[in-house]
Structures are given as C-alpha cells and as structure tokens.
C-alpha cells in the first residue's frame, strides 16, 4: 500500500523532473507533495496564541495515513477519516465547515469531501487518473485541482459535486498545487514548464495565464494570505524547501523560515500573522507554526512517524 511517505517521495521528484537530479532526487512523472520540519525557536507561545481555528493535517500515528484536526495550539487531536486509502493535501472550505482532500496512490487518487466533525464523507471524482491538491473557490461552489487525466499534469476546475470538469491549464511539464485567490479572480499554481520552478496564475473563467511573480522570484506551493495581499511559498534548497513571503505584486520578497532541514507547504492563519507548515528538523515529520514577522517557530505535533500537510481553518 502506498503511504504518504511513499507518495511524498515519489511526488517530490516531480519538481526536479525538468531540472535533472538534485539533492531531492531525479526525474519522475508524478506530482510532488513536499518534505518537512523545522527546529523550534523563539517563545513557545508566540506563533499560535493569537490565531484561532482548527488545523487539519495528515498523520500515520495510528498506522495508516489519515486526516486529523487539532486546535491551533496543537491540543485536542481528533481523527476524521477511517477505511480509506492513504490521504493527503487537505483544504478547508471558505466557511470552515468541510475539508476537501485526496486519497489513493500516485497513479490513482480521487478527491473527497468530509465535514469537520468527520461525517458526510463524499467521493467526488471517480476515474482512473490521479487527482491531487484540491483548492476551494471563495464562494465554495468550485474546486481547482491537478490531474494527469490528459496524460500530463495540468490544472482543472469542477463544481463541488464533481460535475462540470473543465481543463484550465494545458502545457508540457508539471502544472500543479493550485490555490484560488481570495477575490476569486486568479488561481495560482506551480509549474516547471520553463525548466525551473515558477509561480503562475490562471483566470478561472477564461483560462488566460499570467506570471504570478516576476522573475527571479521562483518557487512552488503558493498560498494566498486571507486578504490576498501576500503570498507564502516554498523555495527549493539543497535540503528540500525553505519558506518565503512576498507581496502579491511580487515586491518585498523575504525569507520567513530557512533552516538546514526542509520546511514545506506553508498555510496562513486566519489573522495573517502565522504560517503552519511541516518539517523534518526534529528528526521526524511534524507540524510547525512560524510567526511571519519574527520567524519564531513552534512544533505543534511530536508523534513519531509522519505529521504534515497542515491546513488552517478559516474563521469568522
């Protein structure tokens, strides 16, 4: 059975597929989730005490890769999914009531929905392809996702019930990790079509693309702040990934978390002051939070094995 670890290792090479072999691996043809973890620094309470909401994440702490939620301070961990293939990449609905996620293997993965209390599990894609990285539209009516259903990894949108699937991006190379902008006008995504990691955006209605960040700002895993004024993203390093933030117009790029380990998949807190991410800095994959202004970090999980791919619940 594929685990999140196996899926992450296979997918991690996607980014490198166009670039050749690096410290991350060599070429492959599957989407790249992410590595993770980072050493704690600063005040243990500073990154999380201000921000509310739940944090969803993936863990194998009970022997299978499943979806969990916890409070923003790491307390009250609850498991949401049972009897599913390995799950990954949770994403909250705009109202904070449901989660979209994918479950399956690198070659056959479907997208599901589940309520925040673990009820209402619904499978919304049913095909032989791999479907990854769901992202909600701001009105909660559509999902963007990445799929290889046309033989290449591209960006698609569909209604939240799985109907009206439409391809938005069709290019050679890897196009994945879509993230819908808070105003609904753009879907940011990562691509390697130019031979290096690049962030682009596509209009969800017309399919017209534009460069999301001006060169030489490069990266993967784009994440919009709640007000749409900033982007967090991953920069590729020899150890895996670091986390940076830049204004939505591409100015003011700066590092937030840069350690000797890998820090992956940043996601904003509802108040825009913190980022949740996952890292292997402590020797195993755990979920962390970082204060965007100070860079102070704190580990939220401490279980052996894999805890990762956090998603912060919208509030209010």
PDB file of C-alpha atoms in Angstrom:
ATOM      1  CA  UNK A   1       0.000   0.000   0.000  1.00  0.00           C
ATOM      2  CA  UNK A   2       1.167   3.486  -0.757  1.00  0.00           C
ATOM      3  CA  UNK A   3       1.715   5.667   2.284  1.00  0.00           C
ATOM      4  CA  UNK A   4       2.010   9.433   2.480  1.00  0.00           C
ATOM      5  CA  UNK A   5       5.752   8.872   2.823  1.00  0.00           C
ATOM      6  CA  UNK A   6       5.934   6.835  -0.367  1.00  0.00           C
ATOM      7  CA  UNK A   7       3.647   9.275  -2.122  1.00  0.00           C
ATOM      8  CA  UNK A   8       5.735  12.214  -0.930  1.00  0.00           C
ATOM      9  CA  UNK A   9       8.981  10.641  -2.080  1.00  0.00           C
ATOM     10  CA  UNK A  10       7.628   9.777  -5.497  1.00  0.00           C
ATOM     11  CA  UNK A  11       5.951  13.139  -5.904  1.00  0.00           C
ATOM     12  CA  UNK A  12       8.898  15.081  -4.558  1.00  0.00           C
ATOM     13  CA  UNK A  13      10.850  14.282  -7.659  1.00  0.00           C
ATOM     14  CA  UNK A  14       8.314  15.949  -9.941  1.00  0.00           C
ATOM     15  CA  UNK A  15       9.778  19.354  -9.369  1.00  0.00           C
ATOM     16  CA  UNK A  16      13.188  18.014 -10.219  1.00  0.00           C
ATOM     17  CA  UNK A  17      11.899  16.247 -13.320  1.00  0.00           C
ATOM     18  CA  UNK A  18      12.613  19.214 -15.567  1.00  0.00           C
ATOM     19  CA  UNK A  19      15.710  20.299 -13.702  1.00  0.00           C
ATOM     20  CA  UNK A  20      17.558  16.984 -13.572  1.00  0.00           C
ATOM     21  CA  UNK A  21      18.923  15.322 -10.443  1.00  0.00           C
ATOM     22  CA  UNK A  22      19.437  17.363  -7.296  1.00  0.00           C
ATOM     23  CA  UNK A  23      19.585  16.617  -3.605  1.00  0.00           C
ATOM     24  CA  UNK A  24      15.846  15.951  -3.822  1.00  0.00           C
ATOM     25  CA  UNK A  25      16.063  13.155  -6.360  1.00  0.00           C
ATOM     26  CA  UNK A  26      15.836  12.514 -10.117  1.00  0.00           C
ATOM     27  CA  UNK A  27      13.168  12.745 -12.762  1.00  0.00           C
ATOM     28  CA  UNK A  28       9.778  11.110 -12.482  1.00  0.00           C
ATOM     29  CA  UNK A  29       6.287  11.818 -13.751  1.00  0.00           C
ATOM     30  CA  UNK A  30       4.099  12.144 -10.693  1.00  0.00           C
ATOM     31  CA  UNK A  31       3.008  15.261  -8.741  1.00  0.00           C
ATOM     32  CA  UNK A  32       5.186  16.494  -5.901  1.00  0.00           C
ATOM     33  CA  UNK A  33       3.690  16.921  -2.435  1.00  0.00           C
ATOM     34  CA  UNK A  34       6.506  18.078  -0.085  1.00  0.00           C
ATOM     35  CA  UNK A  35       9.161  17.323   2.592  1.00  0.00           C
ATOM     36  CA  UNK A  36       9.177  18.931   6.065  1.00  0.00           C
ATOM     37  CA  UNK A  37      10.074  20.081   9.531  1.00  0.00           C
ATOM     38  CA  UNK A  38      11.944  22.672  11.419  1.00  0.00           C
ATOM     39  CA  UNK A  39      13.607  23.421  14.714  1.00  0.00           C
ATOM     40  CA  UNK A  40      11.653  25.434  17.234  1.00  0.00           C
ATOM     41  CA  UNK A  41      12.925  28.869  18.060  1.00  0.00           C
ATOM     42  CA  UNK A  42      11.687  31.902  19.924  1.00  0.00           C
ATOM     43  CA  UNK A  43       8.928  31.967  22.526  1.00  0.00           C
ATOM     44  CA  UNK A  44       6.975  28.676  22.605  1.00  0.00           C
ATOM     45  CA  UNK A  45       3.680  30.578  22.598  1.00  0.00           C
ATOM     46  CA  UNK A  46       4.365  33.409  20.192  1.00  0.00           C
ATOM     47  CA  UNK A  47       3.312  31.907  16.838  1.00  0.00           C
ATOM     48  CA  UNK A  48      -0.052  30.391  17.815  1.00  0.00           C
ATOM     49  CA  UNK A  49      -1.684  32.087  20.770  1.00  0.00           C
ATOM     50  CA  UNK A  50      -3.200  34.862  18.632  1.00  0.00           C
ATOM     51  CA  UNK A  51      -4.745  32.700  15.903  1.00  0.00           C
ATOM     52  CA  UNK A  52      -7.844  30.568  16.328  1.00  0.00           C
ATOM     53  CA  UNK A  53      -9.442  27.902  14.207  1.00  0.00           C
ATOM     54  CA  UNK A  54      -8.596  24.260  13.705  1.00  0.00           C
ATOM     55  CA  UNK A  55      -5.593  22.939  11.830  1.00  0.00           C
ATOM     56  CA  UNK A  56      -6.183  19.881   9.662  1.00  0.00           C
ATOM     57  CA  UNK A  57      -3.210  17.652   8.898  1.00  0.00           C
ATOM     58  CA  UNK A  58      -2.195  14.192   7.696  1.00  0.00           C
ATOM     59  CA  UNK A  59      -0.641  11.646  10.056  1.00  0.00           C
ATOM     60  CA  UNK A  60       0.270   7.957  10.182  1.00  0.00           C
ATOM     61  CA  UNK A  61       0.302   7.895  14.007  1.00  0.00           C
ATOM     62  CA  UNK A  62      -2.280   5.103  14.072  1.00  0.00           C
ATOM     63  CA  UNK A  63      -0.635   3.029  11.355  1.00  0.00           C
ATOM     64  CA  UNK A  64      -2.312   4.443   8.256  1.00  0.00           C
ATOM     65  CA  UNK A  65      -2.153   7.853   6.600  1.00  0.00           C
ATOM     66  CA  UNK A  66      -5.346   9.537   7.778  1.00  0.00           C
ATOM     67  CA  UNK A  67      -6.817  13.007   8.166  1.00  0.00           C
ATOM     68  CA  UNK A  68      -6.775  14.673  11.590  1.00  0.00           C
ATOM     69  CA  UNK A  69      -7.718  18.026  13.092  1.00  0.00           C
ATOM     70  CA  UNK A  70      -6.357  19.795  16.163  1.00  0.00           C
ATOM     71  CA  UNK A  71      -6.651  23.148  17.879  1.00  0.00           C
ATOM     72  CA  UNK A  72      -4.247  25.835  16.702  1.00  0.00           C
ATOM     73  CA  UNK A  73      -2.098  25.245  19.793  1.00  0.00           C
ATOM     74  CA  UNK A  74      -1.710  21.534  18.989  1.00  0.00           C
ATOM     75  CA  UNK A  75      -4.241  20.261  21.536  1.00  0.00           C
ATOM     76  CA  UNK A  76      -7.360  18.081  21.115  1.00  0.00           C
ATOM     77  CA  UNK A  77      -6.166  15.978  18.185  1.00  0.00           C
ATOM     78  CA  UNK A  78      -9.033  14.094  16.500  1.00  0.00           C
ATOM     79  CA  UNK A  79      -9.012  11.620  13.620  1.00  0.00           C
ATOM     80  CA  UNK A  80     -11.546  12.282  10.845  1.00  0.00           C
ATOM     81  CA  UNK A  81     -11.072   9.535   8.236  1.00  0.00           C
ATOM     82  CA  UNK A  82     -11.318   5.760   8.506  1.00  0.00           C
ATOM     83  CA  UNK A  83     -11.094   2.912   5.993  1.00  0.00           C
ATOM     84  CA  UNK A  84      -9.678   4.988   3.137  1.00  0.00           C
ATOM     85  CA  UNK A  85      -6.536   4.669   1.035  1.00  0.00           C
ATOM     86  CA  UNK A  86      -3.670   6.973   2.118  1.00  0.00           C
ATOM     87  CA  UNK A  87      -4.942  10.549   2.274  1.00  0.00           C
ATOM     88  CA  UNK A  88      -3.120  13.814   1.570  1.00  0.00           C
ATOM     89  CA  UNK A  89      -3.447  17.565   0.927  1.00  0.00           C
ATOM     90  CA  UNK A  90      -6.471  18.707   2.952  1.00  0.00           C
ATOM     91  CA  UNK A  91      -8.063  22.065   2.099  1.00  0.00           C
ATOM     92  CA  UNK A  92     -10.778  23.871   4.076  1.00  0.00           C
ATOM     93  CA  UNK A  93     -13.953  25.209   2.517  1.00  0.00           C
ATOM     94  CA  UNK A  94     -14.317  29.006   2.819  1.00  0.00           C
ATOM     95  CA  UNK A  95     -16.925  28.647   5.575  1.00  0.00           C
ATOM     96  CA  UNK A  96     -14.664  26.296   7.549  1.00  0.00           C
ATOM     97  CA  UNK A  97     -17.276  23.540   7.683  1.00  0.00           C
ATOM     98  CA  UNK A  98     -15.797  20.990   5.277  1.00  0.00           C
ATOM     99  CA  UNK A  99     -12.491  19.691   4.035  1.00  0.00           C
ATOM    100  CA  UNK A 100     -11.533  18.536   0.556  1.00  0.00           C
ATOM    101  CA  UNK A 101      -8.636  16.097   0.270  1.00  0.00           C
ATOM    102  CA  UNK A 102      -7.320  13.368  -1.990  1.00  0.00           C
ATOM    103  CA  UNK A 103      -6.943   9.672  -1.191  1.00  0.00           C
ATOM    104  CA  UNK A 104      -5.183   6.948  -3.167  1.00  0.00           C
ATOM    105  CA  UNK A 105      -1.836   6.261  -4.815  1.00  0.00           C
ATOM    106  CA  UNK A 106       0.352   8.409  -7.097  1.00  0.00           C
ATOM    107  CA  UNK A 107      -1.247   6.718 -10.098  1.00  0.00           C
ATOM    108  CA  UNK A 108      -4.879   6.620  -8.941  1.00  0.00           C
ATOM    109  CA  UNK A 109      -6.097   9.184  -6.444  1.00  0.00           C
ATOM    110  CA  UNK A 110      -9.575  10.654  -6.013  1.00  0.00           C
ATOM    111  CA  UNK A 111     -10.873  13.777  -4.287  1.00  0.00           C
ATOM    112  CA  UNK A 112     -13.223  13.538  -1.310  1.00  0.00           C
ATOM    113  CA  UNK A 113     -15.153  15.887   0.945  1.00  0.00           C
ATOM    114  CA  UNK A 114     -15.749  15.473   4.676  1.00  0.00           C
ATOM    115  CA  UNK A 115     -17.341  17.623   7.373  1.00  0.00           C
ATOM    116  CA  UNK A 116     -15.158  18.977  10.151  1.00  0.00           C
ATOM    117  CA  UNK A 117     -16.775  16.548  12.617  1.00  0.00           C
ATOM    118  CA  UNK A 118     -15.889  13.529  10.450  1.00  0.00           C
ATOM    119  CA  UNK A 119     -19.360  12.982   8.998  1.00  0.00           C
ATOM    120  CA  UNK A 120     -20.589  13.305   5.435  1.00  0.00           C
ATOM    121  CA  UNK A 121     -17.689  11.627   3.633  1.00  0.00           C
ATOM    122  CA  UNK A 122     -18.312  12.029  -0.112  1.00  0.00           C
ATOM    123  CA  UNK A 123     -16.195  10.916  -3.062  1.00  0.00           C
ATOM    124  CA  UNK A 124     -16.445  13.472  -5.880  1.00  0.00           C
ATOM    125  CA  UNK A 125     -14.049  12.144  -8.544  1.00  0.00           C
ATOM    126  CA  UNK A 126     -14.259   8.622  -9.912  1.00  0.00           C
ATOM    127  CA  UNK A 127     -11.842   7.875 -12.697  1.00  0.00           C
ATOM    128  CA  UNK A 128      -8.619   6.022 -13.432  1.00  0.00           C
ATOM    129  CA  UNK A 129      -6.482   9.155 -13.209  1.00  0.00           C
ATOM    130  CA  UNK A 130      -4.654  10.717 -10.284  1.00  0.00           C
ATOM    131  CA  UNK A 131      -6.365  13.822  -8.885  1.00  0.00           C
ATOM    132  CA  UNK A 132      -4.468  15.935  -6.360  1.00  0.00           C
ATOM    133  CA  UNK A 133      -4.325  19.256  -4.473  1.00  0.00           C
ATOM    134  CA  UNK A 134      -7.965  20.411  -4.227  1.00  0.00           C
ATOM    135  CA  UNK A 135      -8.467  24.153  -3.629  1.00  0.00           C
ATOM    136  CA  UNK A 136     -11.831  25.827  -2.985  1.00  0.00           C
ATOM    137  CA  UNK A 137     -13.183  28.840  -4.829  1.00  0.00           C
ATOM    138  CA  UNK A 138     -14.028  31.713  -2.440  1.00  0.00           C
ATOM    139  CA  UNK A 139     -17.755  31.166  -2.954  1.00  0.00           C
ATOM    140  CA  UNK A 140     -17.427  27.460  -2.075  1.00  0.00           C
ATOM    141  CA  UNK A 141     -19.010  26.305  -5.333  1.00  0.00           C
ATOM    142  CA  UNK A 142     -15.985  25.007  -7.236  1.00  0.00           C
ATOM    143  CA  UNK A 143     -12.720  23.183  -6.686  1.00  0.00           C
ATOM    144  CA  UNK A 144      -9.478  23.611  -8.578  1.00  0.00           C
ATOM    145  CA  UNK A 145      -7.219  20.562  -8.695  1.00  0.00           C
ATOM    146  CA  UNK A 146      -4.290  18.998 -10.527  1.00  0.00           C
ATOM    147  CA  UNK A 147      -4.759  15.820 -12.565  1.00  0.00           C
ATOM    148  CA  UNK A 148      -2.943  13.674 -15.109  1.00  0.00           C
ATOM    149  CA  UNK A 149      -6.189  12.632 -16.814  1.00  0.00           C
ATOM    150  CA  UNK A 150      -4.988  14.051 -20.133  1.00  0.00           C
ATOM    151  CA  UNK A 151      -1.601  12.332 -19.884  1.00  0.00           C
ATOM    152  CA  UNK A 152       0.189  15.320 -18.352  1.00  0.00           C
ATOM    153  CA  UNK A 153      -0.138  17.140 -15.035  1.00  0.00           C
ATOM    154  CA  UNK A 154      -2.403  20.127 -15.583  1.00  0.00           C
ATOM    155  CA  UNK A 155      -4.898  22.326 -13.726  1.00  0.00           C
ATOM    156  CA  UNK A 156      -8.649  21.645 -13.797  1.00  0.00           C
ATOM    157  CA  UNK A 157     -11.764  23.052 -12.135  1.00  0.00           C
ATOM    158  CA  UNK A 158     -15.042  21.344 -11.287  1.00  0.00           C
ATOM    159  CA  UNK A 159     -18.212  22.019  -9.372  1.00  0.00           C
ATOM    160  CA  UNK A 160     -18.036  20.939  -5.750  1.00  0.00           C
ATOM    161  CA  UNK A 161     -20.204  17.881  -6.520  1.00  0.00           C
ATOM    162  CA  UNK A 162     -17.655  16.664  -9.088  1.00  0.00           C
ATOM    163  CA  UNK A 163     -19.596  17.769 -12.161  1.00  0.00           C
ATOM    164  CA  UNK A 164     -18.675  20.225 -14.929  1.00  0.00           C
ATOM    165  CA  UNK A 165     -14.981  19.325 -15.023  1.00  0.00           C
ATOM    166  CA  UNK A 166     -13.041  21.771 -17.181  1.00  0.00           C
ATOM    167  CA  UNK A 167      -9.347  21.956 -18.021  1.00  0.00           C
ATOM    168  CA  UNK A 168      -7.802  25.370 -17.369  1.00  0.00           C
ATOM    169  CA  UNK A 169      -4.092  24.771 -17.979  1.00  0.00           C
ATOM    170  CA  UNK A 170      -2.649  22.530 -20.662  1.00  0.00           C
ATOM    171  CA  UNK A 171       1.108  22.714 -21.099  1.00  0.00           C
ATOM    172  CA  UNK A 172       4.113  20.452 -21.257  1.00  0.00           C
ATOM    173  CA  UNK A 173       5.753  19.900 -17.907  1.00  0.00           C
ATOM    174  CA  UNK A 174       4.292  19.865 -14.442  1.00  0.00           C
ATOM    175  CA  UNK A 175       1.417  22.195 -13.518  1.00  0.00           C
ATOM    176  CA  UNK A 176       0.101  21.571 -10.015  1.00  0.00           C
ATOM    177  CA  UNK A 177      -0.624  22.872  -6.493  1.00  0.00           C
ATOM    178  CA  UNK A 178      -3.441  25.255  -7.484  1.00  0.00           C
ATOM    179  CA  UNK A 179      -4.515  27.877  -4.939  1.00  0.00           C
ATOM    180  CA  UNK A 180      -7.571  30.048  -5.523  1.00  0.00           C
ATOM    181  CA  UNK A 181      -7.065  33.759  -4.750  1.00  0.00           C
ATOM    182  CA  UNK A 182      -9.365  35.227  -2.058  1.00  0.00           C
ATOM    183  CA  UNK A 183     -11.092  37.514  -4.577  1.00  0.00           C
ATOM    184  CA  UNK A 184     -11.742  34.602  -6.945  1.00  0.00           C
ATOM    185  CA  UNK A 185     -10.059  36.260  -9.929  1.00  0.00           C
ATOM    186  CA  UNK A 186      -6.980  34.032 -10.161  1.00  0.00           C
ATOM    187  CA  UNK A 187      -5.762  30.548  -9.408  1.00  0.00           C
ATOM    188  CA  UNK A 188      -2.092  30.488  -8.521  1.00  0.00           C
ATOM    189  CA  UNK A 189      -0.171  27.334  -9.368  1.00  0.00           C
ATOM    190  CA  UNK A 190       3.350  25.955  -9.630  1.00  0.00           C
ATOM    191  CA  UNK A 191       4.894  24.936 -12.928  1.00  0.00           C
ATOM    192  CA  UNK A 192       8.210  23.680 -14.289  1.00  0.00           C
ATOM    193  CA  UNK A 193       7.436  24.392 -17.949  1.00  0.00           C
ATOM    194  CA  UNK A 194      10.339  26.864 -18.250  1.00  0.00           C
ATOM    195  CA  UNK A 195      12.866  24.411 -16.839  1.00  0.00           C
ATOM    196  CA  UNK A 196      12.829  25.914 -13.335  1.00  0.00           C
ATOM    197  CA  UNK A 197      10.164  26.214 -10.638  1.00  0.00           C
ATOM    198  CA  UNK A 198       7.862  29.117 -11.386  1.00  0.00           C
ATOM    199  CA  UNK A 199       4.631  30.535  -9.959  1.00  0.00           C
ATOM    200  CA  UNK A 200       1.917  31.463 -12.434  1.00  0.00           C
ATOM    201  CA  UNK A 201      -1.779  32.321 -12.268  1.00  0.00           C
ATOM    202  CA  UNK A 202      -4.731  31.476 -14.476  1.00  0.00           C
ATOM    203  CA  UNK A 203      -8.122  33.163 -14.788  1.00  0.00           C
ATOM    204  CA  UNK A 204     -10.658  30.506 -13.662  1.00  0.00           C
ATOM    205  CA  UNK A 205     -13.233  31.630 -16.230  1.00  0.00           C
ATOM    206  CA  UNK A 206     -11.194  32.445 -19.338  1.00  0.00           C
ATOM    207  CA  UNK A 207      -8.084  30.286 -18.873  1.00  0.00           C
ATOM    208  CA  UNK A 208      -5.833  33.270 -19.595  1.00  0.00           C
ATOM    209  CA  UNK A 209      -2.492  32.894 -17.816  1.00  0.00           C
ATOM    210  CA  UNK A 210      -0.055  35.386 -16.414  1.00  0.00           C
ATOM    211  CA  UNK A 211       3.176  35.281 -14.438  1.00  0.00           C
ATOM    212  CA  UNK A 212       2.191  35.358 -10.801  1.00  0.00           C
ATOM    213  CA  UNK A 213       5.517  36.641  -9.516  1.00  0.00           C
ATOM    214  CA  UNK A 214       8.149  38.417 -11.591  1.00  0.00           C
ATOM    215  CA  UNK A 215      11.472  36.721 -12.175  1.00  0.00           C
ATOM    216  CA  UNK A 216      13.725  35.872 -10.482  1.00  0.00           C
ATOM    217  CA  UNK A 217      11.132  35.077  -7.803  1.00  0.00           C
ATOM    218  CA  UNK A 218      10.760  31.320  -8.164  1.00  0.00           C
ATOM    219  CA  UNK A 219       9.098  28.695  -6.032  1.00  0.00           C
ATOM    220  CA  UNK A 220       6.315  26.169  -5.507  1.00  0.00           C
ATOM    221  CA  UNK A 221       3.401  25.679  -3.090  1.00  0.00           C
ATOM    222  CA  UNK A 222       1.779  29.119  -3.401  1.00  0.00           C
ATOM    223  CA  UNK A 223      -0.514  30.165  -0.553  1.00  0.00           C
ATOM    224  CA  UNK A 224      -2.531  33.399  -0.500  1.00  0.00           C
ATOM    225  CA  UNK A 225      -2.977  35.341   2.714  1.00  0.00           C
ATOM    226  CA  UNK A 226      -6.604  35.766   3.756  1.00  0.00           C
ATOM    227  CA  UNK A 227      -6.750  39.332   2.433  1.00  0.00           C
ATOM    228  CA  UNK A 228      -4.932  38.402  -0.793  1.00  0.00           C
ATOM    229  CA  UNK A 229      -2.143  40.928  -0.223  1.00  0.00           C
ATOM    230  CA  UNK A 230       0.664  38.411   0.227  1.00  0.00           C
ATOM    231  CA  UNK A 231       1.870  35.046  -0.980  1.00  0.00           C
ATOM    232  CA  UNK A 232       3.775  32.466   1.018  1.00  0.00           C
ATOM    233  CA  UNK A 233       5.605  29.820  -0.960  1.00  0.00           C
ATOM    234  CA  UNK A 234       8.464  27.326  -0.898  1.00  0.00           C
ATOM    235  CA  UNK A 235      11.927  27.992  -2.270  1.00  0.00           C
ATOM    236  CA  UNK A 236      13.880  24.939  -3.409  1.00  0.00           C
ATOM    237  CA  UNK A 237      17.090  24.307  -1.427  1.00  0.00           C
ATOM    238  CA  UNK A 238      19.649  21.518  -1.234  1.00  0.00           C
ATOM    239  CA  UNK A 239      17.875  20.270   1.922  1.00  0.00           C
ATOM    240  CA  UNK A 240      14.385  20.450   0.417  1.00  0.00           C
ATOM    241  CA  UNK A 241      12.453  23.705   0.875  1.00  0.00           C
ATOM    242  CA  UNK A 242      12.536  26.999   2.775  1.00  0.00           C
ATOM    243  CA  UNK A 243       9.574  29.349   3.261  1.00  0.00           C
ATOM    244  CA  UNK A 244       9.385  32.877   1.885  1.00  0.00           C
ATOM    245  CA  UNK A 245       6.721  35.589   1.707  1.00  0.00           C
ATOM    246  CA  UNK A 246       6.231  38.216  -0.985  1.00  0.00           C
ATOM    247  CA  UNK A 247       3.644  40.890  -1.694  1.00  0.00           C
ATOM    248  CA  UNK A 248       1.024  39.893  -4.261  1.00  0.00           C
ATOM    249  CA  UNK A 249       2.608  42.277  -6.785  1.00  0.00           C
ATOM    250  CA  UNK A 250       5.953  40.461  -6.479  1.00  0.00           C
ATOM    251  CA  UNK A 251       7.717  43.066  -4.344  1.00  0.00           C
ATOM    252  CA  UNK A 252       9.229  42.730  -0.891  1.00  0.00           C
ATOM    253  CA  UNK A 253      10.325  39.110  -1.074  1.00  0.00           C
ATOM    254  CA  UNK A 254      11.798  37.910   2.204  1.00  0.00           C
ATOM    255  CA  UNK A 255      12.626  34.677   3.970  1.00  0.00           C
ATOM    256  CA  UNK A 256      10.476  33.555   6.906  1.00  0.00           C
ATOM    257  CA  UNK A 257      11.838  30.099   7.711  1.00  0.00           C
ATOM    258  CA  UNK A 258      15.244  28.983   6.420  1.00  0.00           C
ATOM    259  CA  UNK A 259      16.787  26.051   8.250  1.00  0.00           C
ATOM    260  CA  UNK A 260      19.131  23.202   7.402  1.00  0.00           C
ATOM    261  CA  UNK A 261      16.062  20.943   7.248  1.00  0.00           C
ATOM    262  CA  UNK A 262      13.106  21.157   4.874  1.00  0.00           C
ATOM    263  CA  UNK A 263      10.056  23.323   5.640  1.00  0.00           C
ATOM    264  CA  UNK A 264       7.075  22.697   3.415  1.00  0.00           C
ATOM    265  CA  UNK A 265       3.562  23.642   2.332  1.00  0.00           C
ATOM    266  CA  UNK A 266       3.032  26.931   4.201  1.00  0.00           C
ATOM    267  CA  UNK A 267      -0.570  27.846   5.032  1.00  0.00           C
ATOM    268  CA  UNK A 268      -1.729  31.148   6.531  1.00  0.00           C
ATOM    269  CA  UNK A 269      -3.512  31.583   9.856  1.00  0.00           C
ATOM    270  CA  UNK A 270      -6.860  33.413   9.691  1.00  0.00           C
ATOM    271  CA  UNK A 271      -5.299  36.565  11.205  1.00  0.00           C
ATOM    272  CA  UNK A 272      -2.442  36.605   8.679  1.00  0.00           C
ATOM    273  CA  UNK A 273       0.232  36.618  11.372  1.00  0.00           C
ATOM    274  CA  UNK A 274       1.360  32.989  11.329  1.00  0.00           C
ATOM    275  CA  UNK A 275       2.114  30.191   8.887  1.00  0.00           C
ATOM    276  CA  UNK A 276       1.540  26.498   9.504  1.00  0.00           C
ATOM    277  CA  UNK A 277       3.909  24.143   7.707  1.00  0.00           C
ATOM    278  CA  UNK A 278       5.634  20.807   8.209  1.00  0.00           C
ATOM    279  CA  UNK A 279       9.290  19.949   8.611  1.00  0.00           C
ATOM    280  CA  UNK A 280      11.771  17.203   9.441  1.00  0.00           C
ATOM    281  CA  UNK A 281      14.043  19.436  11.524  1.00  0.00           C
ATOM    282  CA  UNK A 282      13.407  17.440  14.698  1.00  0.00           C
ATOM    283  CA  UNK A 283      14.210  14.073  13.149  1.00  0.00           C
ATOM    284  CA  UNK A 284      10.640  13.174  12.157  1.00  0.00           C
ATOM    285  CA  UNK A 285       7.976  14.977  10.181  1.00  0.00           C
ATOM    286  CA  UNK A 286       5.951  17.295  12.395  1.00  0.00           C
ATOM    287  CA  UNK A 287       3.597  20.253  12.031  1.00  0.00           C
ATOM    288  CA  UNK A 288       5.005  23.654  12.987  1.00  0.00           C
ATOM    289  CA  UNK A 289       3.883  27.255  13.052  1.00  0.00           C
ATOM    290  CA  UNK A 290       6.010  30.320  12.374  1.00  0.00           C
ATOM    291  CA  UNK A 291       5.422  33.968  13.202  1.00  0.00           C
ATOM    292  CA  UNK A 292       5.598  35.762   9.861  1.00  0.00           C
ATOM    293  CA  UNK A 293       7.218  38.901  11.248  1.00  0.00           C
ATOM    294  CA  UNK A 294       9.726  37.454  13.706  1.00  0.00           C
ATOM    295  CA  UNK A 295      10.354  33.989  12.277  1.00  0.00           C
ATOM    296  CA  UNK A 296       9.800  32.418  15.716  1.00  0.00           C
ATOM    297  CA  UNK A 297       8.647  28.811  15.331  1.00  0.00           C
ATOM    298  CA  UNK A 298       6.957  26.176  17.418  1.00  0.00           C
ATOM    299  CA  UNK A 299       6.297  22.459  16.877  1.00  0.00           C
ATOM    300  CA  UNK A 300       2.618  21.555  17.274  1.00  0.00           C
ATOM    301  CA  UNK A 301       2.981  17.784  16.910  1.00  0.00           C
ATOM    302  CA  UNK A 302       5.555  15.424  18.391  1.00  0.00           C
ATOM    303  CA  UNK A 303       4.360  11.970  17.331  1.00  0.00           C
ATOM    304  CA  UNK A 304       6.868   9.553  15.785  1.00  0.00           C
ATOM    305  CA  UNK A 305       6.413   8.977  12.078  1.00  0.00           C
ATOM    306  CA  UNK A 306       4.733  11.468   9.764  1.00  0.00           C
ATOM    307  CA  UNK A 307       2.634  14.517  10.642  1.00  0.00           C
ATOM    308  CA  UNK A 308       2.342  17.018   7.810  1.00  0.00           C
ATOM    309  CA  UNK A 309       0.456  18.948   5.131  1.00  0.00           C
ATOM    310  CA  UNK A 310      -1.356  21.298   7.549  1.00  0.00           C
ATOM    311  CA  UNK A 311      -4.310  23.459   6.529  1.00  0.00           C
ATOM    312  CA  UNK A 312      -5.598  26.270   8.751  1.00  0.00           C
ATOM    313  CA  UNK A 313      -9.370  26.576   9.096  1.00  0.00           C
ATOM    314  CA  UNK A 314     -10.925  29.902   8.076  1.00  0.00           C
ATOM    315  CA  UNK A 315     -12.719  31.644  10.933  1.00  0.00           C
ATOM    316  CA  UNK A 316     -15.299  34.396  11.043  1.00  0.00           C
TER     317      UNK A 316
END
